[in-house]
Amino acid sequence: MEEDIDTRKINNSFLRDHSYATEADIISTVEFNHTGELLATGDKGGRVVIFQREQESKNQVHRRGEYNVYSTFQSHEPEFDYLKSLEIEEKINKIRWLPQQNAAYFLLSTNDKTVKLWKVSERDKRPEGYNLKDEEGRLRDPATITSLRVPVLRPMDLMVEAAPRRVFANAHTYHINSISVNSDYETYMSADDLRINLWNFEITNQSFSILSWGGAMRLVQISLPGGCCFVLFFFCPAVFEEPEDPSNRSFFSEIISSISDVKFSHSGRYIMTRDYLTVKVWDLNMENRPIETYQVHDYLRSKLCSLYENDCIFDKFECVWNGSDSVIMTGSYNNFFRMFDRNTKRDVTLEASRENSKPRAILKPRKVCVGGKRRKDEISVDSLDFSKKILHTAWHPSENIIAVAATNNLYIFQDKVN
């Protein structure tokens, strides 16, 4: 975030041809695993695509850190609730990784109603020499078996398999908007607009429910038998709420102040919230006002009426911390995304687009002109494309590598590698 911020370069990108892109191709969530070696995306078609980072090679320095497709599988299918006459979309709302315990990887994925636990594993050997089956896998006639064979494992091309291990369904009346794995790695939470459910990974037909209600953000601590303790945050009145200036109140005040994303800092001391126009950082010890407020695209304040008419005002932007909690990133329109350095108070606007998607391409800061004479490198606020929006981003847990979902394309950026 210093003066050489434009040295940030494209490391890799996963682009789909616009002429063949459909609504199902739009990326709806992005998530690094705990080591940053894997990156998962979910889309509106119910698919999960996992990217794996290439190992560093002395012979291929220019390929350092590139992410390639590792596995693709269909996580959710469209369903229909006949009791409520409700169509359930296959769109993946959230993905959460579990810490790796063995050679396999585990992740949670959810659509509006159903959470699934997936196991992703590798297989590079196949068994041969069955006694009851032939080499084609067909059952043999026991009368023809005259001797016993010892099965052996033969090498084969690497195959990545994704298998569902648990399905957690029928527990939410409203649409699931978030899931979170607890620190015991035995339980997780799923939340809709009015309910938070606490699940055990081994129990699929029962959960502990917590009802919440509209308003501001609140922290709640729950103690369970056995000494387990969980800290939850949800929405309820008069906690972690900044008083509104009555002179600035308008028809859109409640809409633009609605929180679309909440993230705990890695240190656990701060909470970051994103509303329509701003990102705010809250200290857990001070709930009456945020300690930092960053304007994401304040130039849209004069266009709230038209944004309301085209429903853009209801877009839910996410926000993320970098690994040291010193930089904040969030998305905007026109495929712009913003970064705010908490130490220097500098900020930058960058663009993810097909025009600058060549490997090693340098990203240059972009500026939006509100009025008056426009400079050569600026774009007018009236020229912004509101159909191109960056809602979902992710930051590598320890390195300056970011993933940005721009509609149906995924861009992966990292600091310039010398």
mmCIF file with all atom_site columns, C-alpha atoms in Angstrom, residues 41-164:
data_model
loop_
_atom_site.group_PDB
_atom_site.id
_atom_site.type_symbol
_atom_site.label_atom_id
_atom_site.label_alt_id
_atom_site.label_comp_id
_atom_site.label_asym_id
_atom_site.label_entity_id
_atom_site.label_seq_id
_atom_site.pdbx_PDB_ins_code
_atom_site.Cartn_x
_atom_site.Cartn_y
_atom_site.Cartn_z
_atom_site.occupancy
_atom_site.B_iso_or_equiv
_atom_site.pdbx_formal_charge
_atom_site.auth_seq_id
_atom_site.auth_comp_id
_atom_site.auth_asym_id
_atom_site.auth_atom_id
_atom_site.pdbx_PDB_model_num
ATOM 1   C CA . THR A 1 41  ? -15.146 -21.157 -5.580  1.00 0.00 ? 41  THR A CA 1
ATOM 2   C CA . GLY A 1 42  ? -18.857 -21.857 -5.768  1.00 0.00 ? 42  GLY A CA 1
ATOM 3   C CA . ASP A 1 43  ? -21.229 -20.619 -8.460  1.00 0.00 ? 43  ASP A CA 1
ATOM 4   C CA . LYS A 1 44  ? -24.939 -20.166 -9.073  1.00 0.00 ? 44  LYS A CA 1
ATOM 5   C CA . GLY A 1 45  ? -25.027 -23.479 -10.933 1.00 0.00 ? 45  GLY A CA 1
ATOM 6   C CA . GLY A 1 46  ? -24.258 -25.373 -7.730  1.00 0.00 ? 46  GLY A CA 1
ATOM 7   C CA . ARG A 1 47  ? -20.712 -26.254 -8.764  1.00 0.00 ? 47  ARG A CA 1
ATOM 8   C CA . VAL A 1 48  ? -17.569 -26.116 -6.660  1.00 0.00 ? 48  VAL A CA 1
ATOM 9   C CA . VAL A 1 49  ? -14.219 -25.551 -8.378  1.00 0.00 ? 49  VAL A CA 1
ATOM 10  C CA . ILE A 1 50  ? -11.060 -26.084 -6.304  1.00 0.00 ? 50  ILE A CA 1
ATOM 11  C CA . PHE A 1 51  ? -7.730  -24.601 -7.376  1.00 0.00 ? 51  PHE A CA 1
ATOM 12  C CA . GLN A 1 52  ? -4.394  -25.855 -6.087  1.00 0.00 ? 52  GLN A CA 1
ATOM 13  C CA . ARG A 1 53  ? -1.257  -23.764 -5.851  1.00 0.00 ? 53  ARG A CA 1
ATOM 14  C CA . GLU A 1 54  ? 1.722   -25.103 -7.767  1.00 0.00 ? 54  GLU A CA 1
ATOM 15  C CA . GLN A 1 55  ? 4.817   -25.995 -5.813  1.00 0.00 ? 55  GLN A CA 1
ATOM 16  C CA . GLU A 1 56  ? 7.749   -23.619 -6.191  1.00 0.00 ? 56  GLU A CA 1
ATOM 17  C CA . SER A 1 57  ? 10.283  -24.863 -8.733  1.00 0.00 ? 57  SER A CA 1
ATOM 18  C CA . LYS A 1 58  ? 13.828  -23.674 -9.350  1.00 0.00 ? 58  LYS A CA 1
ATOM 19  C CA . ASN A 1 59  ? 13.360  -24.342 -13.046 1.00 0.00 ? 59  ASN A CA 1
ATOM 20  C CA . GLN A 1 60  ? 10.063  -22.476 -13.255 1.00 0.00 ? 60  GLN A CA 1
ATOM 21  C CA . VAL A 1 61  ? 10.413  -19.353 -11.182 1.00 0.00 ? 61  VAL A CA 1
ATOM 22  C CA . HIS A 1 62  ? 7.903   -17.515 -13.373 1.00 0.00 ? 62  HIS A CA 1
ATOM 23  C CA . ARG A 1 63  ? 5.230   -20.046 -12.360 1.00 0.00 ? 63  ARG A CA 1
ATOM 24  C CA . ARG A 1 64  ? 5.713   -19.490 -8.647  1.00 0.00 ? 64  ARG A CA 1
ATOM 25  C CA . GLY A 1 65  ? 2.433   -19.461 -6.830  1.00 0.00 ? 65  GLY A CA 1
ATOM 26  C CA . GLU A 1 66  ? 0.123   -20.120 -9.784  1.00 0.00 ? 66  GLU A CA 1
ATOM 27  C CA . TYR A 1 67  ? -3.213  -21.781 -9.045  1.00 0.00 ? 67  TYR A CA 1
ATOM 28  C CA . ASN A 1 68  ? -4.546  -24.456 -11.390 1.00 0.00 ? 68  ASN A CA 1
ATOM 29  C CA . VAL A 1 69  ? -7.817  -26.370 -11.390 1.00 0.00 ? 69  VAL A CA 1
ATOM 30  C CA . TYR A 1 70  ? -7.545  -29.251 -8.928  1.00 0.00 ? 70  TYR A CA 1
ATOM 31  C CA . SER A 1 71  ? -11.100 -30.589 -8.736  1.00 0.00 ? 71  SER A CA 1
ATOM 32  C CA . THR A 1 72  ? -14.573 -29.714 -9.994  1.00 0.00 ? 72  THR A CA 1
ATOM 33  C CA . PHE A 1 73  ? -17.782 -31.264 -8.728  1.00 0.00 ? 73  PHE A CA 1
ATOM 34  C CA . GLN A 1 74  ? -21.509 -30.622 -8.537  1.00 0.00 ? 74  GLN A CA 1
ATOM 35  C CA . SER A 1 75  ? -22.301 -29.800 -4.926  1.00 0.00 ? 75  SER A CA 1
ATOM 36  C CA . HIS A 1 76  ? -26.013 -28.963 -5.053  1.00 0.00 ? 76  HIS A CA 1
ATOM 37  C CA . GLU A 1 77  ? -28.887 -29.606 -7.441  1.00 0.00 ? 77  GLU A CA 1
ATOM 38  C CA . PRO A 1 78  ? -32.084 -27.580 -7.892  1.00 0.00 ? 78  PRO A CA 1
ATOM 39  C CA . GLU A 1 79  ? -34.930 -28.838 -5.699  1.00 0.00 ? 79  GLU A CA 1
ATOM 40  C CA . PHE A 1 80  ? -38.607 -28.099 -5.160  1.00 0.00 ? 80  PHE A CA 1
ATOM 41  C CA . ASP A 1 81  ? -40.362 -27.908 -1.797  1.00 0.00 ? 81  ASP A CA 1
ATOM 42  C CA . TYR A 1 82  ? -43.830 -29.243 -2.576  1.00 0.00 ? 82  TYR A CA 1
ATOM 43  C CA . LEU A 1 83  ? -45.239 -28.392 0.845   1.00 0.00 ? 83  LEU A CA 1
ATOM 44  C CA . LYS A 1 84  ? -44.419 -24.707 0.432   1.00 0.00 ? 84  LYS A CA 1
ATOM 45  C CA . SER A 1 85  ? -44.508 -24.624 -3.392  1.00 0.00 ? 85  SER A CA 1
ATOM 46  C CA . LEU A 1 86  ? -41.015 -23.181 -3.256  1.00 0.00 ? 86  LEU A CA 1
ATOM 47  C CA . GLU A 1 87  ? -38.208 -23.684 -5.738  1.00 0.00 ? 87  GLU A CA 1
ATOM 48  C CA . ILE A 1 88  ? -34.822 -24.129 -4.045  1.00 0.00 ? 88  ILE A CA 1
ATOM 49  C CA . GLU A 1 89  ? -31.914 -22.879 -6.136  1.00 0.00 ? 89  GLU A CA 1
ATOM 50  C CA . GLU A 1 90  ? -28.682 -24.820 -6.433  1.00 0.00 ? 90  GLU A CA 1
ATOM 51  C CA . LYS A 1 91  ? -26.593 -21.652 -5.969  1.00 0.00 ? 91  LYS A CA 1
ATOM 52  C CA . ILE A 1 92  ? -23.677 -22.065 -3.532  1.00 0.00 ? 92  ILE A CA 1
ATOM 53  C CA . ASN A 1 93  ? -23.992 -19.343 -0.882  1.00 0.00 ? 93  ASN A CA 1
ATOM 54  C CA . LYS A 1 94  ? -20.896 -20.123 1.216   1.00 0.00 ? 94  LYS A CA 1
ATOM 55  C CA . ILE A 1 95  ? -17.922 -22.481 1.405   1.00 0.00 ? 95  ILE A CA 1
ATOM 56  C CA . ARG A 1 96  ? -15.914 -23.109 4.559   1.00 0.00 ? 96  ARG A CA 1
ATOM 57  C CA . TRP A 1 97  ? -12.802 -25.281 4.829   1.00 0.00 ? 97  TRP A CA 1
ATOM 58  C CA . LEU A 1 98  ? -12.033 -27.525 7.774   1.00 0.00 ? 98  LEU A CA 1
ATOM 59  C CA . PRO A 1 99  ? -8.401  -27.690 8.958   1.00 0.00 ? 99  PRO A CA 1
ATOM 60  C CA . GLN A 1 100 ? -6.590  -30.574 7.294   1.00 0.00 ? 100 GLN A CA 1
ATOM 61  C CA . GLN A 1 101 ? -6.124  -33.552 9.626   1.00 0.00 ? 101 GLN A CA 1
ATOM 62  C CA . ASN A 1 102 ? -4.865  -36.164 7.144   1.00 0.00 ? 102 ASN A CA 1
ATOM 63  C CA . ALA A 1 103 ? -4.211  -36.575 3.433   1.00 0.00 ? 103 ALA A CA 1
ATOM 64  C CA . ALA A 1 104 ? -7.806  -35.698 2.559   1.00 0.00 ? 104 ALA A CA 1
ATOM 65  C CA . TYR A 1 105 ? -9.453  -32.263 2.546   1.00 0.00 ? 105 TYR A CA 1
ATOM 66  C CA . PHE A 1 106 ? -12.883 -31.475 3.989   1.00 0.00 ? 106 PHE A CA 1
ATOM 67  C CA . LEU A 1 107 ? -15.140 -28.507 3.238   1.00 0.00 ? 107 LEU A CA 1
ATOM 68  C CA . LEU A 1 108 ? -18.682 -27.345 3.928   1.00 0.00 ? 108 LEU A CA 1
ATOM 69  C CA . SER A 1 109 ? -20.858 -25.936 1.163   1.00 0.00 ? 109 SER A CA 1
ATOM 70  C CA . THR A 1 110 ? -24.387 -24.609 1.415   1.00 0.00 ? 110 THR A CA 1
ATOM 71  C CA . ASN A 1 111 ? -27.198 -23.400 -0.787  1.00 0.00 ? 111 ASN A CA 1
ATOM 72  C CA . ASP A 1 112 ? -30.336 -21.747 0.620   1.00 0.00 ? 112 ASP A CA 1
ATOM 73  C CA . LYS A 1 113 ? -31.522 -24.769 2.594   1.00 0.00 ? 113 LYS A CA 1
ATOM 74  C CA . THR A 1 114 ? -28.966 -27.585 2.757   1.00 0.00 ? 114 THR A CA 1
ATOM 75  C CA . VAL A 1 115 ? -25.403 -27.774 4.102   1.00 0.00 ? 115 VAL A CA 1
ATOM 76  C CA . LYS A 1 116 ? -23.138 -30.562 2.838   1.00 0.00 ? 116 LYS A CA 1
ATOM 77  C CA . LEU A 1 117 ? -19.817 -31.859 4.144   1.00 0.00 ? 117 LEU A CA 1
ATOM 78  C CA . TRP A 1 118 ? -17.488 -32.943 1.321   1.00 0.00 ? 118 TRP A CA 1
ATOM 79  C CA . LYS A 1 119 ? -14.344 -35.048 1.394   1.00 0.00 ? 119 LYS A CA 1
ATOM 80  C CA . VAL A 1 120 ? -11.808 -34.334 -1.367  1.00 0.00 ? 120 VAL A CA 1
ATOM 81  C CA . SER A 1 121 ? -9.085  -36.958 -1.701  1.00 0.00 ? 121 SER A CA 1
ATOM 82  C CA . GLU A 1 122 ? -6.462  -38.166 -4.168  1.00 0.00 ? 122 GLU A CA 1
ATOM 83  C CA . ARG A 1 123 ? -6.063  -41.661 -5.615  1.00 0.00 ? 123 ARG A CA 1
ATOM 84  C CA . ASP A 1 124 ? -3.039  -42.712 -7.661  1.00 0.00 ? 124 ASP A CA 1
ATOM 85  C CA . LYS A 1 125 ? -3.248  -46.506 -7.219  1.00 0.00 ? 125 LYS A CA 1
ATOM 86  C CA . ARG A 1 126 ? -5.879  -49.077 -8.135  1.00 0.00 ? 126 ARG A CA 1
ATOM 87  C CA . PRO A 1 127 ? -6.369  -52.576 -6.731  1.00 0.00 ? 127 PRO A CA 1
ATOM 88  C CA . GLU A 1 128 ? -6.015  -55.542 -9.100  1.00 0.00 ? 128 GLU A CA 1
ATOM 89  C CA . GLY A 1 129 ? -6.295  -59.290 -8.647  1.00 0.00 ? 129 GLY A CA 1
ATOM 90  C CA . TYR A 1 130 ? -9.769  -59.608 -7.144  1.00 0.00 ? 130 TYR A CA 1
ATOM 91  C CA . ASN A 1 131 ? -10.966 -63.135 -6.472  1.00 0.00 ? 131 ASN A CA 1
ATOM 92  C CA . LEU A 1 132 ? -14.708 -62.589 -6.950  1.00 0.00 ? 132 LEU A CA 1
ATOM 93  C CA . LYS A 1 133 ? -14.476 -60.058 -9.806  1.00 0.00 ? 133 LYS A CA 1
ATOM 94  C CA . ASP A 1 134 ? -12.789 -60.084 -13.180 1.00 0.00 ? 134 ASP A CA 1
ATOM 95  C CA . GLU A 1 135 ? -10.577 -57.251 -14.459 1.00 0.00 ? 135 GLU A CA 1
ATOM 96  C CA . GLU A 1 136 ? -13.661 -55.461 -15.816 1.00 0.00 ? 136 GLU A CA 1
ATOM 97  C CA . GLY A 1 137 ? -15.305 -55.480 -12.399 1.00 0.00 ? 137 GLY A CA 1
ATOM 98  C CA . ARG A 1 138 ? -17.937 -58.111 -13.249 1.00 0.00 ? 138 ARG A CA 1
ATOM 99  C CA . LEU A 1 139 ? -18.749 -60.806 -10.710 1.00 0.00 ? 139 LEU A CA 1
ATOM 100 C CA . ARG A 1 140 ? -17.201 -64.186 -11.512 1.00 0.00 ? 140 ARG A CA 1
ATOM 101 C CA . ASP A 1 141 ? -18.940 -67.544 -11.245 1.00 0.00 ? 141 ASP A CA 1
ATOM 102 C CA . PRO A 1 142 ? -17.724 -69.051 -7.928  1.00 0.00 ? 142 PRO A CA 1
ATOM 103 C CA . ALA A 1 143 ? -17.582 -72.458 -9.618  1.00 0.00 ? 143 ALA A CA 1
ATOM 104 C CA . THR A 1 144 ? -14.815 -71.197 -11.911 1.00 0.00 ? 144 THR A CA 1
ATOM 105 C CA . ILE A 1 145 ? -12.607 -69.982 -9.052  1.00 0.00 ? 145 ILE A CA 1
ATOM 106 C CA . THR A 1 146 ? -9.973  -72.670 -8.493  1.00 0.00 ? 146 THR A CA 1
ATOM 107 C CA . SER A 1 147 ? -7.322  -70.642 -6.692  1.00 0.00 ? 147 SER A CA 1
ATOM 108 C CA . LEU A 1 148 ? -6.990  -67.615 -4.508  1.00 0.00 ? 148 LEU A CA 1
ATOM 109 C CA . ARG A 1 149 ? -5.125  -64.515 -5.586  1.00 0.00 ? 149 ARG A CA 1
ATOM 110 C CA . VAL A 1 150 ? -3.543  -61.816 -3.449  1.00 0.00 ? 150 VAL A CA 1
ATOM 111 C CA . PRO A 1 151 ? -4.819  -58.388 -4.575  1.00 0.00 ? 151 PRO A CA 1
ATOM 112 C CA . VAL A 1 152 ? -2.126  -55.852 -5.433  1.00 0.00 ? 152 VAL A CA 1
ATOM 113 C CA . LEU A 1 153 ? -2.074  -52.059 -5.912  1.00 0.00 ? 153 LEU A CA 1
ATOM 114 C CA . ARG A 1 154 ? -0.994  -50.808 -9.339  1.00 0.00 ? 154 ARG A CA 1
ATOM 115 C CA . PRO A 1 155 ? 0.004   -47.187 -10.162 1.00 0.00 ? 155 PRO A CA 1
ATOM 116 C CA . MET A 1 156 ? -2.547  -45.124 -12.085 1.00 0.00 ? 156 MET A CA 1
ATOM 117 C CA . ASP A 1 157 ? -2.996  -41.530 -13.202 1.00 0.00 ? 157 ASP A CA 1
ATOM 118 C CA . LEU A 1 158 ? -3.765  -39.216 -10.296 1.00 0.00 ? 158 LEU A CA 1
ATOM 119 C CA . MET A 1 159 ? -7.494  -38.901 -9.704  1.00 0.00 ? 159 MET A CA 1
ATOM 120 C CA . VAL A 1 160 ? -9.109  -36.370 -7.378  1.00 0.00 ? 160 VAL A CA 1
ATOM 121 C CA . GLU A 1 161 ? -12.407 -37.551 -5.940  1.00 0.00 ? 161 GLU A CA 1
ATOM 122 C CA . ALA A 1 162 ? -15.052 -35.496 -4.143  1.00 0.00 ? 162 ALA A CA 1
ATOM 123 C CA . ALA A 1 163 ? -17.554 -37.429 -2.051  1.00 0.00 ? 163 ALA A CA 1
ATOM 124 C CA . PRO A 1 164 ? -20.368 -36.128 0.180   1.00 0.00 ? 164 PRO A CA 1
#
